[in-house]
Coordinates of C-alpha atoms and ligand atoms in Angstrom, one line a residue:
X1 CA -11.5 4.0 14.9
X2 CA -11.8 4.3 18.6
X3 CA -14.4 1.6 18.8
X4 CA -12.0 -0.7 16.9
X5 CA -9.3 0.0 19.4
X6 CA -11.6 -0.8 22.2
X7 CA -12.5 -4.2 20.8
X8 CA -8.8 -5.1 20.4
X9 CA -8.0 -4.0 23.9
X10 CA -9.3 -7.4 24.9
X11 CA -6.2 -8.9 23.4
X12 CA -3.0 -8.4 25.4
X13 CA -0.6 -6.2 23.6
X14 CA 2.9 -5.0 24.3
X15 CA 4.1 -1.5 24.2
X16 CA 7.4 -2.1 26.0
X17 CA 10.5 -2.5 24.0
X18 CA 12.1 -4.6 26.8
X19 CA 9.4 -7.2 26.3
X20 CA 9.9 -7.7 22.6
X21 CA 10.6 -11.4 22.4
X22 CA 13.9 -12.6 20.8
X23 CA 13.2 -13.6 17.3
X24 CA 15.0 -14.6 14.1
X25 CA 13.8 -13.0 11.0
X26 CA 13.5 -15.2 7.9
X27 CA 16.4 -14.3 5.6
X28 CA 15.2 -12.3 2.7
X29 CA 18.1 -13.5 0.5
X30 CA 18.2 -17.1 1.5
X31 CA 16.3 -19.2 -1.0
X32 CA 14.3 -22.3 -0.1
X33 CA 17.2 -24.3 -1.6
X34 CA 19.4 -22.7 1.2
X35 CA 21.4 -20.9 -1.4
X36 CA 22.0 -17.3 -0.5
X37 CA 21.2 -15.0 -3.4
X38 CA 23.9 -12.5 -4.3
X39 CA 22.8 -11.0 -7.6
X40 CA 19.8 -9.5 -9.3
X41 CA 19.4 -12.4 -11.7
X42 CA 19.0 -15.0 -8.9
X43 CA 16.8 -12.6 -6.9
X44 CA 14.4 -12.0 -9.8
X45 CA 14.4 -15.6 -11.0
X46 CA 14.5 -17.5 -7.8
X47 CA 14.0 -15.7 -4.5
X48 CA 11.6 -13.0 -5.5
X49 CA 9.0 -15.4 -7.0
X50 CA 9.4 -17.6 -3.9
X51 CA 8.6 -14.7 -1.6
X52 CA 5.7 -13.5 -3.7
X53 CA 4.2 -17.0 -3.4
X54 CA 4.8 -17.1 0.4
X55 CA 2.8 -13.8 0.7
X56 CA 0.0 -15.1 -1.5
X57 CA -0.3 -18.5 0.3
X58 CA 0.0 -17.2 3.8
X59 CA -1.1 -13.6 4.0
X60 CA -2.9 -11.7 1.3
X61 CA -4.2 -14.5 -0.9
X62 CA -4.1 -15.0 -4.6
X63 CA -4.2 -12.1 -7.0
X64 CA -6.4 -13.0 -10.0
X65 CA -4.9 -11.6 -13.2
X66 CA -7.5 -12.2 -15.8
X67 CA -11.1 -10.9 -16.5
X68 CA -13.5 -11.0 -19.4
X69 CA -14.0 -7.3 -20.0
X70 CA -12.6 -3.9 -19.1
X71 CA -14.3 -0.7 -19.9
X72 CA -14.1 2.9 -18.7
X73 CA -15.9 6.1 -19.3
X74 CA -15.5 9.7 -18.2
X75 CA -18.7 10.3 -16.3
X76 CA -18.0 13.9 -15.5
X77 CA -15.3 16.5 -16.2
X78 CA -14.4 20.1 -15.5
X79 CA -11.6 21.7 -17.3
X80 CA -11.5 24.7 -15.0
X81 CA -11.5 23.0 -11.6
X82 CA -9.6 24.4 -8.6
X83 CA -10.0 27.9 -10.0
X84 CA -8.6 26.8 -13.3
X85 CA -5.5 25.0 -12.0
X86 CA -6.8 21.5 -12.7
X87 CA -8.8 19.5 -15.1
X88 CA -11.1 17.2 -13.2
X89 CA -12.0 13.8 -14.6
X90 CA -14.4 11.4 -12.9
X91 CA -13.9 8.0 -14.4
X92 CA -16.1 5.0 -14.1
X93 CA -14.1 1.8 -14.6
X94 CA -16.2 -1.4 -15.1
X95 CA -14.5 -4.8 -15.0
X96 CA -16.5 -7.9 -15.8
X97 CA -15.8 -11.6 -15.2
X98 CA -18.3 -14.5 -15.2
X99 CA -21.1 -12.0 -16.0
X100 CA -20.5 -10.1 -12.8
X101 CA -19.3 -6.5 -13.0
X102 CA -17.5 -4.4 -10.4
X103 CA -17.5 -0.6 -10.8
X104 CA -14.6 1.5 -9.5
X105 CA -14.9 5.2 -9.4
X106 CA -11.8 7.3 -10.0
X107 CA -11.5 10.9 -9.1
X108 CA -8.6 12.5 -11.0
X109 CA -7.2 16.0 -11.2
X110 CA -4.6 16.8 -13.9
X111 CA -2.7 20.2 -13.8
X112 CA -3.9 22.4 -16.6
X113 CA -1.6 23.7 -19.3
X114 CA 0.7 20.6 -19.3
X115 CA 2.8 20.0 -22.4
X116 CA 3.5 16.4 -21.8
X117 CA 2.1 13.5 -19.8
X118 CA 2.5 14.1 -16.1
X119 CA 3.4 11.7 -13.2
X120 CA 0.5 11.1 -10.7
X121 CA -0.2 10.2 -7.1
X122 CA -2.9 7.6 -6.7
X123 CA -4.5 7.2 -3.2
X124 CA -6.2 4.0 -2.1
X125 CA -8.8 5.8 0.1
X126 CA -9.9 4.0 3.2
X127 CA -11.5 7.0 4.8
X128 CA -14.6 9.0 4.0
X129 CA -15.3 9.9 0.4
X130 CA -15.5 13.5 1.4
X131 CA -11.7 13.4 1.7
X132 CA -11.5 13.2 -2.1
X133 CA -14.2 15.6 -3.1
X134 CA -14.4 16.2 -6.9
X135 CA -16.1 19.5 -6.3
X136 CA -13.6 20.6 -3.7
X137 CA -16.5 21.6 -1.4
X138 CA -14.5 19.9 1.3
X139 CA -10.7 20.1 1.6
X140 CA -8.7 17.5 3.5
X141 CA -5.1 17.1 4.5
X142 CA -5.6 13.4 4.0
X143 CA -5.7 14.0 0.2
X144 CA -4.4 17.6 -0.3
X145 CA -5.1 17.6 -4.0
X146 CA -4.3 21.3 -4.4
X147 CA -0.9 20.8 -2.9
X148 CA -0.1 17.9 -5.2
X149 CA -1.4 19.8 -8.3
X150 CA 0.7 22.9 -7.3
X151 CA 3.8 20.6 -7.3
X152 CA 3.1 19.6 -10.9
X153 CA 1.6 16.1 -10.4
X154 CA -1.8 14.7 -11.2
X155 CA -3.6 13.4 -8.2
X156 CA -6.1 10.6 -8.1
X157 CA -8.1 8.4 -5.7
X158 CA -10.5 5.6 -5.5
X159 CA -12.5 4.4 -2.5
X160 CA -11.8 0.9 -1.1
X161 CA -15.5 0.2 -0.7
X162 CA -15.9 0.1 -4.5
X163 CA -13.6 -2.9 -4.6
X164 CA -14.5 -4.6 -1.3
X165 CA -16.6 -3.0 1.4
X166 CA -14.5 -2.8 4.5
X167 CA -16.8 -4.9 6.7
X168 CA -16.6 -8.6 7.6
X169 CA -20.2 -9.3 6.5
X170 CA -20.1 -7.5 3.2
X171 CA -16.5 -7.5 1.8
X172 CA -17.6 -10.1 -0.7
X173 CA -19.8 -7.6 -2.5
X174 CA -17.2 -6.2 -4.9
X175 CA -14.2 -7.7 -6.7
X176 CA -14.9 -11.1 -5.1
X177 CA -18.2 -11.4 -7.0
X178 CA -15.9 -11.7 -10.1
X179 CA -13.8 -14.4 -8.4
X180 CA -16.1 -16.4 -6.2
X181 CA -13.7 -19.3 -6.1
X182 CA -11.5 -17.1 -3.9
X183 CA -14.0 -17.3 -1.1
X184 CA -13.6 -21.0 -0.7
X185 CA -9.8 -21.2 -0.8
X186 CA -7.6 -20.9 2.2
X187 CA -5.3 -18.8 0.1
X188 CA -8.2 -16.8 -1.4
X189 CA -8.0 -13.0 -1.6
X190 CA -10.1 -10.9 0.7
X191 CA -10.5 -7.2 1.2
X192 CA -6.9 -6.0 1.2
X193 CA -6.2 -8.2 -1.9
X194 CA -9.3 -6.8 -3.6
X195 CA -8.2 -3.2 -2.9
X196 CA -4.7 -3.9 -4.3
X197 CA -6.4 -5.6 -7.4
X198 CA -8.4 -2.4 -7.9
X199 CA -5.3 -0.2 -7.8
X200 CA -4.0 -2.2 -10.7
X201 CA -7.2 -1.6 -12.6
X202 CA -6.7 2.1 -12.1
X203 CA -3.2 1.6 -13.5
X204 CA -4.8 0.0 -16.6
X205 CA -6.8 3.2 -17.0
X206 CA -3.7 5.4 -16.6
X207 CA -2.1 3.5 -19.4
X208 CA -5.0 4.8 -21.6
X209 CA -5.0 8.4 -20.5
X210 CA -2.7 10.5 -22.6
X211 CA -2.4 13.2 -19.9
X212 CA -0.8 10.7 -17.5
X213 CA 2.7 9.3 -17.6
X214 CA 1.9 5.8 -16.5
X215 CA 5.5 5.0 -15.9
X216 CA 5.5 7.5 -13.1
X217 CA 2.7 6.5 -10.8
X218 CA 3.2 6.8 -7.0
X219 CA 0.8 4.5 -5.2
X220 CA -0.1 5.9 -1.8
X221 CA -2.1 4.4 1.1
X222 CA -2.6 5.1 4.7
X223 CA -2.9 2.4 7.4
X224 CA -5.0 -0.4 6.0
X225 CA -4.7 1.4 2.7
X226 CA -0.9 1.4 3.2
X227 CA -1.0 -2.4 3.7
X228 CA -2.8 -2.5 0.3
X229 CA -0.4 -0.1 -1.4
X230 CA 2.6 -2.3 -0.5
X231 CA 0.9 -5.5 -1.6
X232 CA -0.3 -3.8 -4.9
X233 CA 3.2 -2.4 -5.6
X234 CA 4.8 -5.8 -4.8
X235 CA 2.4 -7.5 -7.2
X236 CA 2.3 -5.0 -10.0
X237 CA 5.7 -3.6 -11.0
X238 CA 4.1 -0.9 -13.2
X239 CA 3.8 1.2 -10.0
X240 CA 6.9 3.3 -10.0
X241 CA 6.9 4.2 -6.4
X242 CA 5.1 3.1 -3.2
X243 CA 4.0 5.2 -0.2
X244 CA 2.9 3.3 2.9
X245 CA 1.8 5.7 5.6
X246 CA 1.4 4.4 9.1
X247 CA 0.7 0.9 7.7
X248 CA 1.6 -1.0 10.9
X249 CA 0.9 -4.7 11.3
X250 CA 0.9 -6.7 8.1
X251 CA 1.9 -3.5 6.4
X252 CA 5.5 -2.4 6.8
X253 CA 6.0 -3.4 10.5
X254 CA 7.7 -6.6 11.5
X255 CA 5.3 -9.1 12.9
X256 CA 7.9 -11.2 14.8
X257 CA 8.3 -8.3 17.3
X258 CA 4.8 -8.6 18.6
X259 CA 4.9 -4.9 19.5
X260 CA 1.5 -3.1 19.4
X261 CA -0.9 -4.8 17.1
X262 CA -0.4 -8.5 16.6
X263 CA -1.5 -11.0 14.0
X264 CA -4.1 -12.4 16.3
X265 CA -5.4 -8.9 17.1
X266 CA -5.7 -7.9 13.4
X267 CA -7.2 -11.2 12.3
X268 CA -9.8 -11.1 15.1
X269 CA -10.9 -7.5 14.6
X270 CA -10.6 -7.6 10.8
X271 CA -11.3 -11.3 9.8
X272 CA -12.1 -10.1 6.3
X273 CA -8.8 -8.5 5.4
X274 CA -6.4 -11.4 4.8
X275 CA -6.5 -14.9 3.5
X276 CA -7.9 -17.6 5.9
X277 CA -4.4 -19.2 5.9
X278 CA -3.1 -16.2 7.8
X279 CA -5.1 -17.2 10.9
X280 CA -2.6 -20.1 11.4
X281 CA -0.2 -17.5 12.6
X282 CA -2.5 -16.1 15.3
X283 CA -0.3 -16.0 18.4
X284 CA 2.2 -18.0 16.4
X285 CA 4.5 -15.4 14.7
X286 CA 7.6 -17.6 15.1
X287 CA 6.1 -20.0 12.6
X288 CA 5.8 -17.4 9.9
X289 CA 8.1 -18.2 6.9
X290 CA 8.2 -14.5 6.1
X291 CA 8.0 -11.1 7.6
X292 CA 7.1 -7.6 6.3
X293 CA 10.7 -6.6 5.3
X294 CA 10.2 -9.2 2.6
X295 CA 7.2 -7.4 1.3
X296 CA 9.1 -4.1 1.1
X297 CA 11.9 -6.0 -0.6
X298 CA 9.5 -7.2 -3.4
X299 CA 9.2 -3.6 -4.5
X300 CA 12.9 -3.2 -5.1
X301 CA 14.5 -1.5 -7.0
X302 CA 11.5 0.9 -7.1
X303 CA 11.4 3.5 -4.3
X304 CA 9.4 2.9 -1.1
X305 CA 8.4 5.7 1.4
X306 CA 7.3 4.5 4.8
X307 CA 6.1 6.6 7.7
X308 CA 4.9 6.5 11.3
X309 CA 3.5 8.9 13.8
X310 CA 4.9 9.4 17.2
X311 CA 1.7 8.7 19.1
X312 CA 0.9 5.6 17.0
X313 CA 2.6 2.9 18.9
X314 CA -0.1 0.4 17.8
X315 CA 1.7 0.5 14.4
X316 CA 5.2 -0.2 15.9
X317 CA 7.4 2.6 14.6
X318 CA 10.6 0.8 15.6
X319 CA 9.5 -2.4 13.9
X320 CA 8.6 -0.5 10.8
X321 CA 11.9 1.2 10.5
X322 CA 13.8 -2.1 11.1
X323 CA 11.8 -3.7 8.3
X324 CA 12.9 -1.0 5.9
X325 CA 16.5 -1.4 7.0
X326 CA 16.3 -5.1 6.3
X327 CA 15.1 -4.4 2.8
X328 CA 18.3 -2.4 2.1
X329 CA 19.9 -5.8 1.4
X330 CA 17.8 -6.3 -1.6
X331 CA 18.2 -2.8 -2.9
X332 CA 21.9 -3.4 -2.4
X333 CA 21.7 -6.2 -5.1
X334 CA 20.7 -3.4 -7.5
X335 CA 23.6 -1.3 -6.3
X336 CA 21.2 1.2 -4.8
X337 CA 22.5 2.7 -1.6
X338 CA 20.0 3.7 1.0
X339 CA 20.5 6.9 3.0
X340 CA 18.7 5.6 6.1
X341 CA 20.5 6.0 9.4
X342 CA 21.3 3.0 11.6
X343 CA 18.4 3.5 14.0
X344 CA 15.0 5.2 13.9
X345 CA 15.4 8.9 13.2
X346 CA 14.1 11.6 15.5
X347 CA 10.5 12.9 15.2
X348 CA 10.0 15.3 12.3
X349 CA 13.4 14.5 10.8
X350 CA 12.5 13.1 7.5
X351 CA 15.0 11.0 5.5
X352 CA 13.8 11.9 2.1
X353 CA 15.9 10.1 -0.5
X354 CA 15.1 7.3 -2.8
X355 CA 15.2 4.3 -2.8
X356 CA 14.2 3.9 0.9
X357 CA 12.7 7.0 2.6
X358 CA 11.2 7.3 6.1
X359 CA 9.9 9.7 8.6
X360 CA 8.1 9.7 11.9
X361 CA 5.8 12.7 12.2
X362 CA 4.8 14.1 15.5
X363 CA 1.2 13.3 16.3
X364 CA -1.5 10.7 15.9
X365 CA -2.3 8.0 13.4
X366 CA -3.2 10.0 10.3
X367 CA -1.9 11.2 6.9
X368 CA -1.5 14.9 6.7
X369 CA -0.2 17.6 4.3
X370 CA 3.1 17.5 6.2
X371 CA 3.4 13.8 5.2
X372 CA 2.4 14.6 1.6
X373 CA 5.0 17.4 1.4
X374 CA 7.7 14.8 2.0
X375 CA 6.2 12.3 -0.5
X376 CA 6.3 15.0 -3.1
X377 CA 9.9 15.9 -2.3
X378 CA 10.8 12.2 -2.7
X379 CA 9.0 11.9 -6.0
X380 CA 10.7 15.0 -7.3
X381 CA 14.1 13.6 -6.4
X382 CA 13.4 10.3 -8.0
X383 CA 11.6 11.4 -11.2
X384 CA 13.8 14.3 -11.9
X385 CA 16.9 12.1 -11.7
X386 CA 15.6 9.8 -14.5
Ligands
LIG401 C1 -6.6 -0.1 13.1 C2 -5.9 -1.4 12.7 C3 -4.7 -1.1 12.0 C4 -4.9 0.0 10.9 C5 -5.9 1.0 11.3 C6 -6.4 1.9 10.1 O1 -7.6 -0.2 13.9 O2 -5.8 -2.2 13.8 O3 -4.1 -2.2 11.5 O4 -5.3 -0.6 9.7 O5 -7.0 0.5 11.9 O6 -6.6 1.4 9.0 O7 -6.6 3.1 10.4

């Protein structure tokens, strides 16, 4: 990560709140016809589809929905994993299109002794595979599987490289082999779109696993994975809840603020993440017909949990919180009242209450067992109230 930061240091960046330019956010409720949406019906039929298209065209690219073949098999299992607390399943998911197959490996632990299907947390893993060890020879706060199992949830993860290697020269060697036309289109999907696509293929699997309650899946991602978790949950309403941890620029943070990482910085360092059309907004945020509060809004009325870390100004904590606050307007259409305070809460003071939850943890850019403890609390509150 530090070498990445070094390369982006070449691009001027602002960490001073006083230097945030004045900006006008696109109105999440104002349709292209200029009509302001005031009810769920108009939101779902008019404004929401418009916003989804704006994100596809300008940011994340298209999300192909069809494929020729879908198969899965349990490659390995252990019914007495974690000293008997969990049933491990390693699942190989193969999706074929145009005679090309992509293979996504799922690591899944289900609490043992369950009497009915359980809710699950699914992580889009953008860090080392050792964070999601099926043998538990390595334990990691990034994916504290034991903690999640103890709370009564199944816990699952797949690695982003299975869907699209996280590198500018090789991201094509995954899902994009199935959809080569995407590579030529200005609004074609790239790596982040491919990771989100893969999350939906895991959801397809959950719908076929009788141990899992597929109506209660919490999609979780950190940083670049948190950008993908938002986009996947916006696209695929089967995800019941979304966690976007330290997702920053083109995740939950507002781009118009140009605080910390900018669109130019992200597109320069990671040219393989977003659609080519997004590069039109390099150093040109004011031309954006959208901002990230509209991405969060696409997930309404389902709960979203967003976080920051106090030492991670690159991800713009204030701009992230403001984005969540703006999304309250759409949750309001569903008569869902958010408990968020007016301005960014103090460090280590989590606002855990669906539909919009937030905390800023003391420390660096990371996802830790402290963060997971809050996500679990939020899921408990939401699922137990239904
Ligand atoms: C950074 C990048 C961020 C974030 C982060 C990560 O270097 O600039 O947008 O995605 O990497 O994924 O850890």
